[in-house]
Short mmCIF file of C-alpha atoms and ligand atoms in Angstrom, two decimals:
data_model
loop_
_atom_site.label_atom_id
_atom_site.label_comp_id
_atom_site.label_asym_id
_atom_site.label_seq_id
_atom_site.Cartn_x
_atom_site.Cartn_y
_atom_site.Cartn_z
CA VAL A 1 -30.92 -2.46 3.83
CA TRP A 2 -28.50 0.08 4.17
CA PRO A 3 -28.54 2.27 0.63
CA GLU A 4 -24.72 3.15 1.87
CA PRO A 5 -22.86 0.71 2.74
CA ILE A 6 -19.28 1.08 2.19
CA LEU A 7 -16.76 2.64 3.62
CA HIS A 8 -13.42 3.52 2.24
CA VAL A 9 -10.56 4.25 5.30
CA ASP A 10 -8.03 6.16 4.35
CA MET A 11 -5.29 7.16 6.88
CA ASP A 12 -4.13 10.47 6.83
CA SER A 13 -0.56 11.20 6.79
CA PHE A 14 0.30 7.47 7.89
CA PHE A 15 3.77 7.53 8.03
CA VAL A 16 3.92 11.07 9.31
CA GLU A 17 1.54 10.03 11.72
CA VAL A 18 3.62 7.05 12.96
CA GLU A 19 6.82 8.17 13.29
CA ARG A 20 4.77 11.01 15.60
CA LEU A 21 3.90 8.39 18.32
CA ALA A 22 7.46 7.46 18.35
CA ASP A 23 9.00 11.16 18.41
CA ALA A 24 6.78 13.63 19.83
CA SER A 25 8.69 16.94 18.80
CA LEU A 26 7.63 15.91 15.32
CA ARG A 27 3.75 17.28 15.73
CA GLY A 28 2.54 20.43 15.14
CA ILE A 29 5.34 20.99 12.35
CA PRO A 30 5.75 20.48 8.52
CA VAL A 31 6.94 16.82 8.25
CA ALA A 32 7.59 15.13 5.34
CA VAL A 33 8.81 11.09 5.62
CA GLY A 34 11.08 10.43 2.88
CA GLY A 35 14.78 9.64 1.68
CA SER A 36 17.32 12.04 1.92
CA GLY A 37 19.85 10.78 -0.51
CA ARG A 38 19.88 11.95 -4.04
CA ARG A 39 17.61 10.06 -4.96
CA GLY A 40 15.01 10.69 -2.10
CA VAL A 41 11.56 11.06 -3.12
CA ILE A 42 8.26 12.19 -0.30
CA ALA A 43 6.46 8.71 0.71
CA SER A 44 4.23 10.88 3.34
CA ALA A 45 3.71 14.44 4.00
CA SER A 46 1.97 16.09 7.15
CA TYR A 47 -0.51 18.98 6.70
CA GLU A 48 1.85 21.46 7.76
CA ALA A 49 4.03 20.49 5.03
CA ARG A 50 1.58 20.13 2.09
CA ARG A 51 0.28 23.79 2.72
CA PHE A 52 4.04 24.88 1.28
CA GLY A 53 3.04 22.64 -1.46
CA VAL A 54 4.78 19.74 -0.24
CA HIS A 55 3.51 16.30 -1.45
CA SER A 56 4.18 12.73 -1.83
CA ALA A 57 6.19 11.38 -5.04
CA GLN A 58 8.43 14.94 -4.79
CA PRO A 59 11.67 14.91 -5.29
CA THR A 60 12.94 15.34 -1.40
CA ALA A 61 15.28 18.68 -2.69
CA THR A 62 12.24 20.12 -4.03
CA ALA A 63 10.40 19.85 -1.12
CA LEU A 64 12.81 21.45 0.91
CA ARG A 65 13.43 24.37 -1.56
CA MET A 66 9.42 24.48 -0.98
CA CYS A 67 9.30 24.56 3.11
CA PRO A 68 13.42 24.91 4.26
CA GLU A 69 12.20 24.57 7.70
CA LEU A 70 10.87 20.94 6.27
CA ARG A 71 11.98 17.52 9.16
CA VAL A 72 12.17 15.08 6.84
CA VAL A 73 12.21 11.99 8.67
CA ALA A 74 14.17 8.88 7.09
CA PRO A 75 10.93 5.57 6.67
CA SER A 76 10.96 2.32 9.19
CA HIS A 77 8.95 1.21 6.70
CA ASP A 78 8.71 -2.42 9.18
CA ARG A 79 7.48 -0.24 11.52
CA TYR A 80 4.16 0.86 9.10
CA SER A 81 3.59 -2.75 8.39
CA GLU A 82 3.28 -3.53 11.95
CA VAL A 83 1.15 -0.82 12.74
CA SER A 84 -0.82 -1.20 9.97
CA ALA A 85 -2.00 -4.48 10.84
CA ALA A 86 -2.87 -2.98 13.77
CA VAL A 87 -5.10 -0.84 11.56
CA PHE A 88 -6.64 -3.75 9.93
CA GLU A 89 -7.45 -5.51 13.23
CA VAL A 90 -9.59 -2.49 13.92
CA PHE A 91 -11.27 -2.89 10.46
CA ARG A 92 -11.61 -6.27 10.52
CA SER A 93 -13.44 -6.34 14.22
CA TYR A 94 -16.22 -4.82 12.61
CA THR A 95 -16.76 -6.77 9.11
CA PRO A 96 -14.23 -9.42 8.16
CA VAL A 97 -15.54 -7.53 4.42
CA VAL A 98 -11.97 -5.77 3.92
CA GLU A 99 -10.45 -4.85 1.04
CA GLY A 100 -6.74 -3.40 1.28
CA LEU A 101 -5.59 -1.13 -0.91
CA SER A 102 -2.23 -0.47 0.55
CA LEU A 103 -1.07 -0.98 4.13
CA ASP A 104 -3.18 2.89 5.03
CA GLU A 105 -6.45 2.35 3.32
CA ALA A 106 -9.34 -0.05 3.25
CA PHE A 107 -12.98 -0.72 1.84
CA LEU A 108 -15.23 -1.81 4.28
CA ASP A 109 -18.37 -3.63 3.58
CA VAL A 110 -20.42 -2.96 6.63
CA GLY A 111 -24.25 -3.87 5.50
CA GLY A 112 -24.19 -7.04 7.38
CA LEU A 113 -23.90 -4.35 11.34
CA ARG A 114 -27.16 -2.96 10.40
CA LEU A 115 -28.70 -4.88 13.73
CA HIS A 116 -25.79 -3.41 15.52
CA LEU A 117 -25.79 0.06 14.95
CA PRO A 118 -27.94 2.33 13.25
CA SER A 119 -26.35 3.49 10.93
CA ALA A 120 -23.24 3.55 8.16
CA VAL A 121 -22.67 6.57 9.54
CA ALA A 122 -22.44 5.43 13.21
CA VAL A 123 -20.23 2.96 12.42
CA GLY A 124 -17.45 5.29 10.34
CA GLU A 125 -17.70 7.43 12.94
CA SER A 126 -16.82 4.26 15.64
CA VAL A 127 -13.97 3.09 13.22
CA ARG A 128 -12.88 6.70 13.78
CA LYS A 129 -12.98 6.74 17.25
CA LYS A 130 -11.23 3.31 17.59
CA LEU A 131 -8.11 4.37 15.70
CA ARG A 132 -8.09 7.31 17.49
CA ASP A 133 -7.99 5.87 20.59
CA ASP A 134 -6.63 2.66 21.05
CA LEU A 135 -3.77 3.38 18.27
CA GLY A 136 -3.40 7.92 18.52
CA LEU A 137 -3.89 7.72 14.57
CA PRO A 138 -5.96 10.33 12.64
CA ALA A 139 -8.66 8.79 9.61
CA SER A 140 -10.84 10.10 7.03
CA VAL A 141 -13.98 7.89 6.17
CA GLY A 142 -15.82 7.78 2.55
CA ILE A 143 -19.04 6.22 3.23
CA ALA A 144 -20.87 5.57 -0.22
CA SER A 145 -23.40 3.62 -2.43
CA VAL A 146 -20.98 1.94 -4.61
CA LYS A 147 -16.61 1.11 -4.20
CA PHE A 148 -15.40 4.47 -6.19
CA ILE A 149 -17.80 7.17 -4.88
CA ALA A 150 -16.20 6.07 -1.13
CA LYS A 151 -13.03 6.24 -2.56
CA LEU A 152 -13.83 10.05 -3.69
CA ALA A 153 -15.62 10.62 -0.51
CA SER A 154 -12.83 9.97 1.86
CA LYS A 155 -10.65 12.38 -0.46
CA ALA A 156 -13.54 14.79 0.02
CA ALA A 157 -13.05 14.38 4.31
CA LYS A 158 -9.64 14.74 4.79
CA PRO A 159 -8.52 15.39 7.37
CA ASP A 160 -9.56 13.75 9.97
CA ASP A 161 -13.45 13.39 8.96
CA VAL A 162 -16.25 11.74 7.48
CA PHE A 163 -17.57 12.36 4.38
CA HIS A 164 -21.16 11.33 3.56
CA VAL A 165 -22.70 11.00 -0.05
CA PRO A 166 -26.68 9.50 0.45
CA ALA A 167 -27.25 7.93 -2.66
CA GLU A 168 -30.03 11.16 -4.07
CA SER A 169 -26.99 13.32 -3.94
CA GLN A 170 -24.16 11.03 -5.38
CA LYS A 171 -24.58 12.30 -8.99
CA ALA A 172 -24.27 16.09 -7.60
CA PHE A 173 -21.32 14.99 -5.68
CA LEU A 174 -19.84 13.68 -8.50
CA ALA A 175 -20.48 15.81 -11.23
CA ASP A 176 -18.07 19.18 -10.28
CA LEU A 177 -14.85 16.72 -9.87
CA GLY A 178 -12.40 16.48 -12.21
CA ALA A 179 -12.24 13.41 -14.57
CA GLU A 180 -8.85 12.67 -13.32
CA SER A 181 -9.66 12.16 -9.65
CA MET A 182 -11.58 8.97 -10.95
CA TRP A 183 -10.45 6.07 -9.01
CA GLY A 184 -8.82 3.10 -11.77
CA VAL A 185 -8.51 6.31 -14.78
CA GLY A 186 -5.18 5.86 -15.99
CA PRO A 187 -3.22 8.46 -18.04
CA ALA A 188 -3.88 7.32 -21.62
CA THR A 189 -7.94 7.16 -20.44
CA LEU A 190 -7.24 10.29 -19.50
CA ALA A 191 -5.86 11.93 -22.18
CA ALA A 192 -8.53 10.36 -24.98
CA LEU A 193 -10.97 11.76 -22.65
CA GLU A 194 -9.13 15.33 -23.20
CA ARG A 195 -9.43 14.50 -26.56
CA LEU A 196 -13.56 14.50 -25.83
CA GLY A 197 -13.22 18.20 -24.20
CA VAL A 198 -13.96 16.03 -20.51
CA GLU A 199 -12.84 17.83 -17.42
CA THR A 200 -15.69 16.75 -15.20
CA ILE A 201 -17.19 13.60 -14.76
CA GLY A 202 -20.33 15.35 -15.20
CA ASP A 203 -19.18 15.95 -18.38
CA ILE A 204 -18.32 12.37 -18.72
CA ALA A 205 -21.90 11.59 -16.85
CA THR A 206 -23.79 13.45 -19.47
CA MET A 207 -21.58 12.48 -23.02
CA PRO A 208 -23.87 9.78 -25.11
CA VAL A 209 -22.24 6.49 -24.32
CA GLU A 210 -21.35 5.71 -28.30
CA THR A 211 -18.72 8.62 -28.01
CA LEU A 212 -17.33 6.92 -24.90
CA VAL A 213 -17.52 3.57 -26.55
CA SER A 214 -15.93 4.86 -29.98
CA ALA A 215 -12.65 6.69 -27.97
CA LEU A 216 -12.32 4.27 -25.04
CA GLY A 217 -13.34 0.92 -26.71
CA PRO A 218 -16.59 -1.06 -25.55
CA THR A 219 -15.24 -2.46 -21.92
CA ASN A 220 -13.87 0.82 -20.96
CA GLY A 221 -16.41 3.45 -22.84
CA ARG A 222 -19.17 1.42 -20.77
CA HIS A 223 -17.67 0.93 -17.23
CA LEU A 224 -16.57 4.69 -17.39
CA HIS A 225 -19.78 5.82 -18.60
CA ASP A 226 -21.63 3.49 -15.70
CA LEU A 227 -19.20 5.04 -13.06
CA ALA A 228 -19.15 8.76 -13.90
CA ASN A 229 -23.18 8.26 -13.56
CA GLY A 230 -22.82 6.15 -9.64
CA ILE A 231 -22.91 2.53 -11.01
CA ASP A 232 -19.85 0.41 -9.80
CA PRO A 233 -20.91 -3.35 -9.61
CA ARG A 234 -17.52 -3.85 -7.73
CA ALA A 235 -17.82 -5.47 -4.55
CA VAL A 236 -15.84 -5.19 -1.46
CA VAL A 237 -13.65 -8.63 -1.94
CA PRO A 238 -11.62 -9.71 1.20
CA ASP A 239 -8.46 -9.61 1.55
CA ALA A 240 -7.90 -14.01 1.91
CA GLU A 241 -8.97 -13.54 -1.44
CA ALA A 242 -6.08 -10.67 -2.59
CA LYS A 243 -4.15 -10.52 -5.74
CA SER A 244 -0.76 -9.72 -4.51
CA VAL A 245 1.23 -8.51 -1.17
CA SER A 246 4.40 -7.08 -2.56
CA VAL A 247 7.31 -5.42 -1.09
CA GLU A 248 10.02 -3.18 -3.39
CA GLU A 249 12.86 -0.60 -2.53
CA THR A 250 14.50 2.10 -4.78
CA TYR A 251 18.26 2.51 -4.17
CA PRO A 252 20.12 5.74 -3.37
CA TYR A 253 22.24 3.95 -5.67
CA ASP A 254 22.79 1.52 -7.95
CA LEU A 255 23.50 -1.91 -6.66
CA GLU A 256 26.47 -3.09 -8.41
CA THR A 257 27.56 -6.13 -7.40
CA ARG A 258 25.97 -9.38 -6.36
CA ASN A 259 26.85 -9.64 -3.22
CA VAL A 260 24.68 -6.08 -2.15
CA MET A 261 21.89 -7.60 -4.17
CA ASP A 262 21.61 -10.81 -2.74
CA THR A 263 21.57 -8.73 1.33
CA SER A 264 19.03 -6.29 -0.44
CA LEU A 265 17.48 -9.70 -1.53
CA LEU A 266 17.13 -10.54 2.07
CA GLY A 267 16.17 -7.64 3.59
CA LEU A 268 13.15 -7.74 0.98
CA ALA A 269 12.09 -11.14 1.66
CA GLN A 270 12.13 -10.41 5.38
CA ARG A 271 9.59 -7.90 4.85
CA LEU A 272 7.41 -9.70 2.10
CA SER A 273 7.22 -12.60 4.99
CA SER A 274 6.36 -10.70 7.63
CA ARG A 275 3.49 -8.99 5.45
CA LEU A 276 2.12 -12.11 4.30
CA ARG A 277 2.89 -13.37 8.10
CA VAL A 278 0.39 -10.31 9.58
CA SER A 279 -1.74 -10.57 6.45
CA GLY A 280 -2.35 -14.08 7.51
CA LEU A 281 -1.51 -15.33 3.72
CA ARG A 282 0.98 -17.86 2.15
CA CYS A 283 1.51 -17.31 -1.89
CA ARG A 284 2.75 -19.77 -4.00
CA THR A 285 4.42 -18.07 -6.84
CA LEU A 286 6.80 -15.28 -6.33
CA THR A 287 7.82 -12.35 -8.74
CA LEU A 288 10.91 -11.05 -8.78
CA LYS A 289 11.10 -7.04 -9.88
CA LEU A 290 14.57 -5.29 -11.02
CA ARG A 291 14.93 -1.85 -12.31
CA LYS A 292 17.93 -0.70 -13.95
CA ALA A 293 19.70 2.39 -13.63
CA ASP A 294 18.11 3.35 -17.51
CA PHE A 295 14.82 1.89 -16.15
CA THR A 296 14.26 -0.95 -18.18
CA THR A 297 12.28 -3.45 -16.40
CA VAL A 298 12.79 -7.18 -15.77
CA THR A 299 10.44 -9.45 -13.99
CA ARG A 300 10.82 -13.51 -13.13
CA SER A 301 8.66 -15.44 -11.66
CA THR A 302 8.47 -19.29 -10.13
CA THR A 303 5.60 -21.55 -9.01
CA ALA A 304 5.90 -23.54 -6.03
CA GLU A 305 4.53 -27.22 -5.00
CA THR A 306 3.11 -25.70 -1.86
CA ALA A 307 2.08 -22.20 -0.79
CA PHE A 308 4.67 -20.65 1.50
CA ASP A 309 5.32 -17.39 3.74
CA GLY A 310 8.57 -17.92 5.14
CA SER A 311 11.48 -15.73 4.53
CA ARG A 312 14.16 -18.54 3.93
CA GLN A 313 11.77 -20.08 1.05
CA ILE A 314 11.16 -16.58 -0.55
CA TYR A 315 15.00 -15.65 -0.11
CA GLY A 316 16.01 -18.92 -1.95
CA LEU A 317 13.67 -18.67 -4.77
CA ALA A 318 14.25 -14.96 -5.03
CA VAL A 319 18.10 -15.57 -5.78
CA GLY A 320 16.96 -18.34 -8.07
CA LEU A 321 15.54 -15.92 -10.56
CA LEU A 322 17.78 -13.46 -9.64
CA ASP A 323 20.69 -16.31 -11.31
CA SER A 324 18.13 -16.30 -14.49
CA ILE A 325 18.63 -12.41 -15.44
CA ALA A 326 21.80 -12.09 -17.45
CA ASP A 327 24.16 -9.82 -16.26
CA PRO A 328 22.32 -7.48 -13.59
CA ARG A 329 24.30 -4.56 -12.72
CA ALA A 330 23.16 -0.79 -12.06
CA VAL A 331 20.30 -2.14 -10.46
CA ARG A 332 18.31 0.91 -9.11
CA LEU A 333 15.00 -1.30 -7.77
CA LEU A 334 14.30 -4.26 -6.66
CA GLY A 335 10.91 -5.63 -5.53
CA LEU A 336 9.44 -9.17 -4.90
CA GLY A 337 5.71 -9.97 -4.65
CA GLY A 338 3.59 -12.89 -3.78
CA THR A 339 0.56 -14.26 -5.85
CA SER A 340 -1.41 -17.14 -6.10
CA LEU A 341 -2.27 -16.31 -2.22
CA GLU A 342 -3.77 -18.42 -0.18
CA SER A 343 -5.49 -17.93 3.48
CA ALA A 344 -2.60 -19.31 6.14
CA SER A 345 -5.58 -20.89 8.30
CA GLU A 346 -6.18 -23.21 4.98
CA PRO A 347 -4.33 -26.62 5.91
CA VAL A 348 -1.36 -26.86 3.60
CA GLN A 349 0.48 -30.54 2.91
CA ARG A 350 4.21 -29.69 4.04
CA GLN A 351 6.55 -30.52 2.08
CA LEU A 352 8.22 -33.50 2.15
CA ASP A 353 11.63 -31.63 2.53
CA ALA A 354 10.33 -28.91 4.84
CA ASP A 355 12.61 -28.13 7.35
CA GLU A 356 11.01 -28.12 11.00
CA ASP A 357 13.65 -26.29 12.52
CA TRP A 358 14.00 -23.28 10.69
CA GLU A 359 10.40 -23.27 10.74
CA ARG A 360 10.26 -22.88 14.45
CA VAL A 361 12.35 -20.48 14.38
CA GLU A 362 11.06 -18.62 11.77
CA ASP A 363 7.47 -18.42 13.38
CA SER A 364 9.52 -17.14 17.17
CA VAL A 365 11.45 -14.25 15.00
CA ALA A 366 7.92 -13.42 13.65
CA GLU A 367 6.31 -13.38 17.16
CA VAL A 368 9.39 -11.62 18.96
CA GLN A 369 8.85 -8.68 15.67
CA ALA A 370 5.01 -8.43 16.26
CA ARG A 371 6.32 -8.10 19.99
CA PHE A 372 9.08 -5.97 19.87
CA GLY A 373 9.23 -4.37 16.50
CA ALA A 374 10.42 -5.71 13.44
CA GLY A 375 13.87 -4.11 14.10
CA SER A 376 14.59 -6.13 17.12
CA VAL A 377 15.77 -9.79 15.59
CA GLY A 378 17.00 -10.83 12.10
CA PRO A 379 19.73 -12.54 9.74
CA ALA A 380 23.04 -11.39 11.32
CA ARG A 381 23.86 -10.37 7.14
CA LEU A 382 21.20 -7.95 7.13
CA LEU A 383 22.55 -5.74 9.91
CA LYS A 384 25.61 -6.03 7.97
CA GLY A 385 24.31 -4.74 4.84
CA ARG A 386 22.29 -2.28 6.72
CA ILE A 387 25.47 -0.89 7.81
CA SER A 388 27.10 -0.68 4.54
CA ARG A 389 24.30 0.40 2.66
CA ASN A 390 24.28 3.53 5.10
CA ARG A 391 28.03 3.92 4.55
CA GLY A 392 27.56 3.86 1.28
CA GLU A 393 24.77 7.21 1.30
CA GLU A 394 27.44 9.07 2.84
CA PRO A 395 28.25 12.18 0.55
CA ARG A 396 31.57 11.70 -1.11
MG1 LIG B 1 -3.62 7.64 3.47
#
């Protein structure tokens, strides 16, 4: 049995690297993927750009001040979903125990490969080589006995390397890391830790568990004490048991009319449908998220009789959910999420009113998108929506 069977694989500046596959002029220079509108935010920065202090979640205007020669590329989300599906296919060619955290990172439990490969480190190197050879993408891999240390190790590996934390040296590895780097520690917990004078994970590890319990409550206090001491009972949960798949978009200008919102929902429905299909999942519950210009967020959910993944059904349900929100105006963000997920390979009871012709169309659309890119086919209305939205982005 391998003492460190958990891999955390994290693609290096994933969006940027996918853009570089299509445009070689982006190689070796500071590049960021992000919005260029007035609410534009950096989604991914190349390592050349990070040297100037550019980072994700930063307003694009700030990034351009820090690095005036920065090339800012508009995101191509459909392409990222497609390449992500290929990345996950590589992961699943090693083990079925793959838990995706986002489009570009996942935990892999590779313990089952011990009869085939000499060590978990050899698996990590092999995964990296395959991603590089087959897809042309760099990735960093953290290897450890438990999930949370593997996640920290991949960060230590970046960019483009492997970092292995042997079980016997994990305490030393954790000791000097900042408490804020602990995975799953939110701002409230961090603030409480700061009040206790905690700076590093080592500080948490050596603190009496009673102190943590009285500051954070019994569940959180003990959990954090365990993590800091390298104890993380969370197993790698394969994606078929994933909790949700979601997509969202922040708009450069507030959406004011119902027509524009419906068009945006159609685009989101298509993206959610393609995300579900590439993951081999169907959902039973659909949630609409709507954020207004004043940052109030409203969510509405609905659950269907049978699981679904088709964009037309998602769109129909989404429009119904939007109908249930009084006066949806000044909308800055819309999102759709699918929960109550089921594996698409499970036989579903067909709905009596299912429109089989439409399903055939959707299947062939999915096939064409898989082969030629998600932008290759789609409802005509979406195309119109794109044109008018682009027009809306132009400075007035
Ligand atoms: Mg990444």
